[in-house]
XYZ file of C-alpha atoms in Angstrom:
474
model
C -0.267 -0.004 -0.113
C 2.790 2.534 0.951
C 4.500 2.078 -2.700
C 0.857 2.646 -4.489
C 0.604 5.637 -2.168
C 3.897 6.992 -3.637
C 2.761 5.993 -6.465
C 0.094 7.908 -6.676
C 1.850 11.025 -5.427
C 3.893 11.104 -8.343
C 1.603 10.383 -10.892
C -0.173 13.349 -9.271
C 2.640 15.446 -9.466
C 3.410 14.941 -12.352
C 0.047 15.357 -14.220
C -0.212 18.880 -12.288
C 3.352 19.539 -13.912
C 1.561 18.737 -16.977
C -1.043 20.866 -16.522
C 0.147 23.621 -15.497
C 1.476 26.354 -18.206
C 5.204 26.757 -18.947
C 5.139 30.217 -17.904
C 3.848 29.308 -14.438
C 6.279 26.251 -14.696
C 9.610 28.403 -15.803
C 8.452 30.850 -13.121
C 8.212 28.033 -10.659
C 12.325 26.681 -11.419
C 13.415 29.616 -11.539
C 11.782 30.977 -8.105
C 12.944 27.503 -6.688
C 16.366 27.655 -7.916
C 16.832 31.579 -6.612
C 14.863 29.966 -3.360
C 17.682 27.164 -2.514
C 20.838 29.911 -2.934
C 19.741 32.189 -0.743
C 18.750 29.930 1.892
C 21.936 28.082 1.618
C 23.835 31.385 1.600
C 21.745 32.828 4.544
C 22.248 29.184 6.452
C 26.206 29.802 5.525
C 25.761 32.965 6.924
C 24.502 32.441 10.098
C 26.982 29.710 11.011
C 29.542 31.841 10.093
C 28.386 34.342 12.503
C 27.010 31.882 15.062
C 30.919 30.801 15.424
C 32.616 34.018 14.985
C 31.008 35.237 18.284
C 31.290 31.994 19.685
C 35.496 31.767 18.724
C 35.025 35.626 20.445
C 33.521 34.076 23.623
C 36.057 31.428 23.569
C 39.192 33.724 23.535
C 37.368 35.933 26.461
C 36.981 32.270 28.411
C 41.094 31.492 27.820
C 42.319 34.801 28.819
C 40.229 34.718 32.152
C 41.918 31.326 32.398
C 45.030 31.895 32.158
C 44.387 35.234 34.328
C 43.016 32.787 37.724
C 45.994 30.121 37.379
C 48.310 33.203 36.816
C 46.300 34.755 40.128
C 46.368 31.551 42.092
C 48.968 29.696 41.063
C 48.941 26.732 43.931
C 45.002 27.227 44.900
C 43.403 24.000 46.212
C 40.021 22.845 45.768
C 37.147 25.374 45.636
C 36.095 28.255 44.100
C 38.276 31.227 43.092
C 35.669 33.825 41.556
C 31.888 34.019 41.586
C 31.277 37.599 40.435
C 29.661 36.302 36.880
C 26.266 36.130 37.617
C 26.484 40.252 36.569
C 26.899 40.411 32.431
C 29.570 42.735 33.359
C 31.623 40.898 36.068
C 34.605 39.195 35.679
C 34.683 35.477 34.850
C 33.940 33.054 37.898
C 36.696 30.455 38.756
C 36.957 27.453 40.623
C 39.638 24.421 41.068
C 38.377 20.948 40.535
C 40.494 17.815 41.926
C 40.687 14.657 39.838
C 40.177 12.835 43.043
C 36.789 13.037 44.577
C 37.906 12.656 48.012
C 39.739 15.976 47.950
C 36.396 18.244 47.623
C 35.718 20.753 49.540
C 33.076 20.799 52.352
C 30.783 23.938 50.571
C 29.634 23.222 47.121
C 31.249 24.576 43.737
C 30.228 27.286 42.302
C 29.968 26.031 38.771
C 28.834 22.602 37.330
C 31.608 19.895 38.131
C 31.058 16.954 35.471
C 32.766 13.405 35.184
C 34.578 14.941 32.219
C 36.180 17.864 34.657
C 37.855 15.248 37.133
C 39.668 13.775 33.771
C 41.141 17.044 32.692
C 42.713 17.236 36.197
C 43.802 13.816 35.846
C 44.894 14.802 32.495
C 43.637 11.938 30.792
C 41.206 14.471 28.409
C 42.049 17.515 26.289
C 39.986 20.867 27.407
C 36.514 21.873 26.592
C 33.940 23.872 26.653
C 30.618 23.891 28.057
C 27.105 25.683 27.396
C 25.606 25.726 31.124
C 23.153 27.972 32.665
C 24.275 30.181 35.518
C 21.910 32.057 38.202
C 19.225 31.625 35.514
C 21.212 32.994 32.788
C 22.921 31.408 29.872
C 26.298 31.245 30.336
C 30.177 29.274 28.672
C 31.695 27.615 30.423
C 36.076 26.277 29.787
C 37.333 23.124 31.592
C 41.238 23.416 31.472
C 44.164 21.607 32.939
C 45.278 23.611 36.354
C 48.635 21.088 37.009
C 48.784 18.905 40.034
C 46.164 16.338 39.240
C 43.672 19.422 39.337
C 40.976 21.151 36.734
C 40.664 24.644 36.798
C 36.870 25.882 35.354
C 35.801 29.445 34.402
C 32.933 31.391 33.036
C 31.374 33.795 31.439
C 27.665 34.871 30.923
C 27.029 34.386 26.953
C 23.915 36.951 27.134
C 25.334 38.628 24.236
C 26.235 36.123 22.085
C 23.512 34.457 22.233
C 21.562 37.691 21.827
C 23.904 38.105 18.772
C 23.343 34.966 17.600
C 19.144 35.462 17.592
C 19.358 38.648 16.039
C 21.831 37.675 12.829
C 19.183 34.389 12.541
C 16.411 37.349 12.219
C 17.943 39.349 9.812
C 19.237 36.057 7.451
C 15.892 34.873 7.983
C 14.203 37.834 6.728
C 16.971 38.343 3.870
C 16.522 34.733 2.658
C 12.315 35.679 2.755
C 12.912 38.725 0.608
C 15.475 37.197 -2.002
C 12.170 34.199 -2.254
C 10.170 37.794 -2.912
C 12.557 38.941 -5.123
C 13.355 35.587 -6.962
C 9.760 34.969 -7.299
C 9.208 38.121 -9.222
C 12.392 38.201 -11.187
C 11.628 34.291 -12.195
C 7.758 35.851 -13.484
C 8.883 38.126 -15.429
C 12.258 36.218 -17.123
C 9.222 33.833 -18.049
C 7.354 36.659 -19.546
C 9.953 38.226 -21.247
C 11.447 35.049 -22.833
C 8.033 32.989 -23.575
C 6.711 35.933 -25.431
C 7.934 34.530 -28.958
C 6.327 31.240 -27.474
C 2.861 32.970 -26.980
C 2.750 34.704 -29.757
C 3.868 31.047 -31.461
C 0.950 29.656 -29.630
C -1.320 31.930 -30.539
C -0.437 32.093 -34.431
C -1.319 28.642 -34.191
C -4.618 28.412 -32.533
C -5.722 31.089 -34.739
C -4.491 29.173 -37.837
C -6.299 25.609 -36.603
C -9.438 28.262 -35.887
C -9.474 30.397 -39.332
C -7.551 27.738 -40.953
C -5.674 30.154 -42.892
C -2.034 30.222 -43.578
C -1.521 34.247 -43.799
C -1.260 35.099 -40.168
C 2.249 35.631 -38.817
C 4.120 36.167 -36.328
C 5.934 39.273 -34.985
C 9.620 39.169 -35.079
C 12.009 41.613 -33.510
C 14.313 43.679 -35.880
C 17.029 41.717 -36.820
C 20.619 42.433 -35.246
C 22.180 43.471 -31.584
C 22.364 40.099 -30.674
C 18.287 39.438 -30.740
C 18.551 36.014 -32.817
C 18.242 33.701 -30.234
C 16.550 29.814 -29.869
C 12.729 31.132 -29.779
C 13.256 34.321 -32.401
C 14.832 31.835 -34.808
C 11.991 29.134 -34.210
C 9.687 31.912 -34.482
C 10.970 32.820 -38.075
C 11.353 28.904 -39.041
C 7.475 28.717 -38.071
C 6.380 32.173 -40.145
C 8.535 29.962 -43.167
C 7.122 26.224 -42.332
C 3.444 28.880 -42.830
C 4.904 30.698 -45.711
C 5.191 27.049 -47.678
C 1.857 25.600 -46.326
C 0.503 28.940 -48.353
C 1.456 28.160 -51.475
C 1.022 24.186 -51.087
C -2.544 25.550 -50.301
C -2.618 28.032 -53.264
C -1.377 25.530 -55.483
C -3.428 23.096 -54.480
C -6.713 25.842 -54.501
C -5.342 26.800 -58.204
C -4.976 23.152 -59.277
C -8.506 22.181 -57.969
C -10.288 25.509 -59.702
C -8.328 24.922 -63.062
C -9.087 20.756 -63.116
C -13.177 21.211 -62.767
C -12.650 23.922 -65.558
C -10.579 21.694 -67.726
C -12.935 19.033 -67.079
C -15.528 21.126 -67.417
C -15.938 21.415 -71.268
C -15.090 17.247 -72.121
C -17.533 16.208 -70.011
C -20.469 18.030 -71.200
C -19.098 16.533 -74.568
C -19.276 13.422 -72.810
C -22.493 13.375 -71.491
C -23.600 15.375 -74.844
C -22.523 12.343 -76.884
C -23.943 9.436 -74.473
C -27.333 11.196 -74.188
C -27.477 10.917 -78.143
C -26.418 7.737 -78.273
C -28.852 6.864 -75.619
C -31.728 7.656 -78.641
C -29.874 5.977 -81.218
C -32.934 4.425 -82.205
C -33.107 8.212 -83.703
C -29.751 8.500 -85.751
C -28.847 6.556 -88.631
C -26.141 4.505 -88.684
C -23.698 7.175 -89.797
C -24.406 9.714 -86.987
C -24.569 6.747 -84.802
C -20.530 5.572 -85.410
C -20.079 9.298 -85.210
C -21.290 9.911 -81.944
C -18.724 6.871 -80.859
C -16.291 7.745 -82.447
C -16.521 11.176 -80.427
C -17.561 9.515 -77.503
C -13.968 6.842 -77.531
C -11.793 10.485 -78.111
C -13.234 12.085 -75.365
C -13.050 9.512 -73.015
C -9.512 9.071 -74.074
C -8.837 12.642 -73.548
C -10.759 12.866 -70.393
C -8.515 9.620 -69.361
C -5.579 11.222 -70.018
C -6.253 14.976 -68.556
C -7.240 12.613 -65.056
C -4.002 10.767 -65.043
C -1.689 13.910 -66.039
C -3.296 15.093 -62.914
C -3.325 12.427 -60.360
C 0.906 12.479 -61.436
C 0.702 16.153 -61.455
C -0.797 16.419 -58.038
C 1.862 14.338 -56.020
C 4.158 17.115 -56.553
C 6.891 14.009 -56.864
C 8.173 11.908 -59.220
C 7.708 7.824 -58.158
C 11.004 5.920 -56.680
C 11.141 4.028 -59.595
C 14.819 2.331 -60.492
C 17.113 4.329 -61.647
C 19.385 3.190 -64.584
C 22.836 3.969 -66.699
C 20.190 4.984 -70.117
C 21.806 6.055 -73.582
C 20.235 9.504 -74.427
C 21.032 8.736 -78.186
C 18.602 5.399 -78.827
C 16.217 7.167 -76.706
C 15.583 10.108 -78.663
C 15.534 8.080 -81.744
C 12.948 6.095 -80.488
C 10.200 9.169 -79.059
C 11.015 10.652 -82.195
C 10.115 7.690 -83.978
C 6.743 7.625 -82.168
C 5.983 11.027 -82.683
C 5.826 10.683 -86.165
C 4.181 7.648 -85.311
C 1.810 9.967 -84.037
C 2.172 12.858 -86.530
C 2.809 11.788 -89.495
C 1.889 15.107 -91.095
C 4.976 16.851 -89.619
C 8.464 16.174 -90.415
C 10.732 15.276 -88.253
C 14.387 15.750 -88.506
C 17.243 14.672 -86.043
C 20.468 15.639 -85.698
C 24.048 15.104 -83.012
C 25.355 12.301 -81.830
C 24.556 8.393 -83.576
C 23.138 5.690 -81.378
C 25.892 4.099 -80.839
C 27.479 6.458 -79.322
C 27.689 6.767 -75.583
C 25.842 9.478 -74.098
C 24.660 8.006 -71.307
C 22.259 9.596 -67.810
C 20.925 8.372 -65.048
C 17.640 8.302 -65.072
C 14.168 6.151 -65.428
C 14.465 5.076 -69.455
C 9.969 5.386 -69.243
C 9.892 8.537 -68.152
C 12.631 10.291 -70.117
C 10.046 8.734 -72.809
C 7.931 10.210 -71.145
C 9.316 14.023 -70.731
C 10.969 14.001 -74.600
C 7.462 12.631 -75.543
C 5.341 15.526 -74.280
C 7.949 18.191 -75.841
C 7.495 16.573 -79.163
C 3.924 16.522 -78.906
C 3.850 20.376 -78.246
C 5.922 21.014 -81.263
C 4.098 19.064 -83.654
C 0.693 20.607 -82.329
C 2.539 24.551 -83.162
C 4.029 23.688 -86.329
C 2.195 24.681 -89.399
C 1.822 22.636 -92.389
C 5.254 22.040 -94.161
C 7.559 22.340 -91.749
C 9.364 20.454 -89.833
C 10.509 20.311 -86.063
C 13.940 20.184 -85.426
C 15.227 17.712 -82.275
C 19.625 18.037 -81.284
C 21.428 16.135 -78.991
C 24.941 17.354 -77.469
C 27.808 16.119 -75.649
C 29.152 18.522 -73.193
C 31.835 17.157 -70.966
C 34.248 14.134 -72.253
C 32.947 10.120 -71.617
C 29.165 11.679 -71.582
C 28.886 13.236 -68.610
C 27.051 16.025 -69.448
C 24.340 16.767 -72.486
C 21.837 18.946 -74.166
C 18.493 17.851 -75.946
C 17.026 20.570 -78.323
C 13.525 20.701 -79.696
C 12.438 23.810 -81.920
C 9.607 24.173 -84.255
C 8.657 27.014 -86.861
C 5.208 27.714 -85.171
C 4.375 31.450 -84.057
C 6.929 30.864 -81.472
C 6.467 31.975 -76.924
C 5.528 35.400 -76.704
C 7.867 37.619 -74.331
C 5.394 37.711 -71.760
C 4.684 33.706 -72.102
C 7.409 32.706 -70.967
C 7.781 33.089 -67.323
C 4.384 30.837 -67.214
C 4.966 28.289 -70.100
C 5.435 25.494 -67.580
C 2.436 26.123 -65.089
C -0.221 23.926 -64.866
C -3.247 24.558 -66.582
C -1.454 27.710 -68.389
C -2.282 28.272 -72.291
C -1.181 30.827 -74.093
C -3.906 33.129 -75.923
C -2.175 31.029 -79.618
C -2.648 27.541 -78.549
C -6.552 28.144 -76.550
C -7.782 27.042 -79.606
C -6.003 23.512 -80.120
C -6.247 20.480 -78.271
C -4.658 20.009 -75.000
C -5.398 20.798 -71.819
C -1.845 22.135 -70.735
C 0.064 20.129 -68.279
C 2.585 18.165 -70.938
C 4.850 20.581 -70.418
C 4.606 21.000 -66.574
C 4.808 17.541 -66.302
C 7.591 17.627 -68.368
C 9.401 20.342 -66.111
C 8.088 17.740 -62.953
C 10.537 15.185 -64.980
C 13.439 16.662 -65.260
C 13.934 17.987 -61.914
C 13.446 14.311 -60.643
C 16.190 13.335 -63.003
C 18.606 16.939 -61.676
C 17.851 18.279 -65.102
C 17.161 21.434 -66.415
C 14.510 22.856 -68.583
C 14.001 25.882 -70.135
C 11.844 27.425 -72.849
C 12.950 30.762 -75.138
C 11.940 31.666 -78.567
C 14.002 30.741 -81.294
C 15.706 32.635 -83.689
C 14.351 33.225 -87.024
C 10.686 32.623 -85.279
C 9.160 29.266 -83.446
C 10.434 27.818 -79.637
C 12.971 26.407 -78.661
C 13.180 24.063 -75.625
C 16.311 23.152 -74.024
C 16.871 20.133 -71.826
C 19.980 20.040 -69.913
C 21.576 17.014 -67.756
C 24.784 17.659 -65.940
C 27.446 16.020 -66.149
C 28.322 13.237 -64.053
C 30.773 13.905 -60.987
C-alpha cells in the first residue's frame, strides 16, 4: 500500500506539472533555484556569524583562565571567583580535583561533570560547555590546572545568544526578501523570454481556428544579438507558414483549373452519351460519328485525369534508376512522334545512336518527358514545317548532354515565357488547339526529378526552342 501511495503521489505531481502552463513552470523553477541559493547562503552566513561570536567568547574564557591561573598558581580545590552572575562581571573560576575525596566542604559554584575529573587527571583535553548559571546562559571552559587539578572558568553568554538570535532574524528576512525577489524576477523572465512562444501559440491557435495560413508571428528587428533560439523557432514557423500558404494556394488553383478543364470534355461526353441513348432516332453514320467522338473524349478525359494524378503528387515516383543511353532514347521518341503526327517532319541532328551519351534516369519517365516536348512542338508546327531535335554532348566521356526541340510555329510571346511550365497555362495562340496545358508542367517535373534543367525561349528566326540540360556526372 505504501508503494502504491507513493506512485499515486508521483503520478499526481506529474499530471499537475503537465497541466500548468510553461510560463508558470518556468517561473516556479527559477524561483525555486534562486530560493535554494538564498537559503543556502543565509544558512552559511548564520553558521559563520555564530561560529565567530562563540570563538570570541571562547577567546575571552581562555584569557580569563590564564589570568586566574597566574593569580592563583597553587590554590586548592574550591571557588576562586564567583561574580559571573552579573553581565559585566569577571569570569567565575573554581579548581576541581581529580579525586572527589579532595572536594571542599562547600558546594562548587559551577557544575562539575565527570569529564572535569578526567581533565584534572590529564586523561582528557580541555573543553567548552554551554551551561545555565544563576538563571542566565553562560559558557564554561574546563582546562588543566596541574598536579591533579582542573580549572573551570565561566562567563555570561547573553550577548552572544542575543547576537546569534538577531543574526538569525536578519538572515531569515533576507532569505524571505530574496525569495520574493526571485519570484518576481522568475515571472518577469518567463514572461519576457517566452513572449515569442506565446505569440507562436496564439498564431497556431488562430490558424487552427480560421484555417488561414496567412498569419505570421511578429519578430524583433534583426541584429543586436536578438537572434536567440526562440526567435529562430518563430522565424522557422513563419517560413513553414509561407510554404503552407503556397501549397494551399497551389492546391486551390489546381482544383479550380482542373474543374474548369474537366467541365468541357465532361459536357461533351454527356451530350454524346445522351445522343447514343436515342440511337433509334440516328442513322448508322450518325451513330458511328457519335461513338468515335465519345471514345476520343473518353481518352482525353482519361489522359487528363492521369496527368492530374501525377502532377498532384508534386514528385516523381521512386522507380529504379538506370544508366540510359540518350541517343537511342531520342531516336525512339522521335519515331513514336512521327507515327502520332504523320503530317509533321521530324529531323534529328547530333551523335549517332552508337555513341555513348549516358545519363542516370528512368527510361519510361524520360520518354514521357521527350514525348511531351515533341507533341507540343508538333502541335504548333504549321503544315510543311519541320521539328528540329538536337542532341549535344557536353564534357568528355558523355558526362553532360543537352537535348533541344525547336518548332517553326508562332513562337512564345515574351509575356508568356515565365508561365509556359505552369499547370493549365495556355497562351492565347494555344487556346484553340487540343490539349489541357499539363504536358509542359509534367515535363518540368520529370526533368527536376532527374536533376536536369528544362527551359523555354524564343528561337532565332521564329518558333519556340526548348532546352533539356543534363548536368555532368561527378
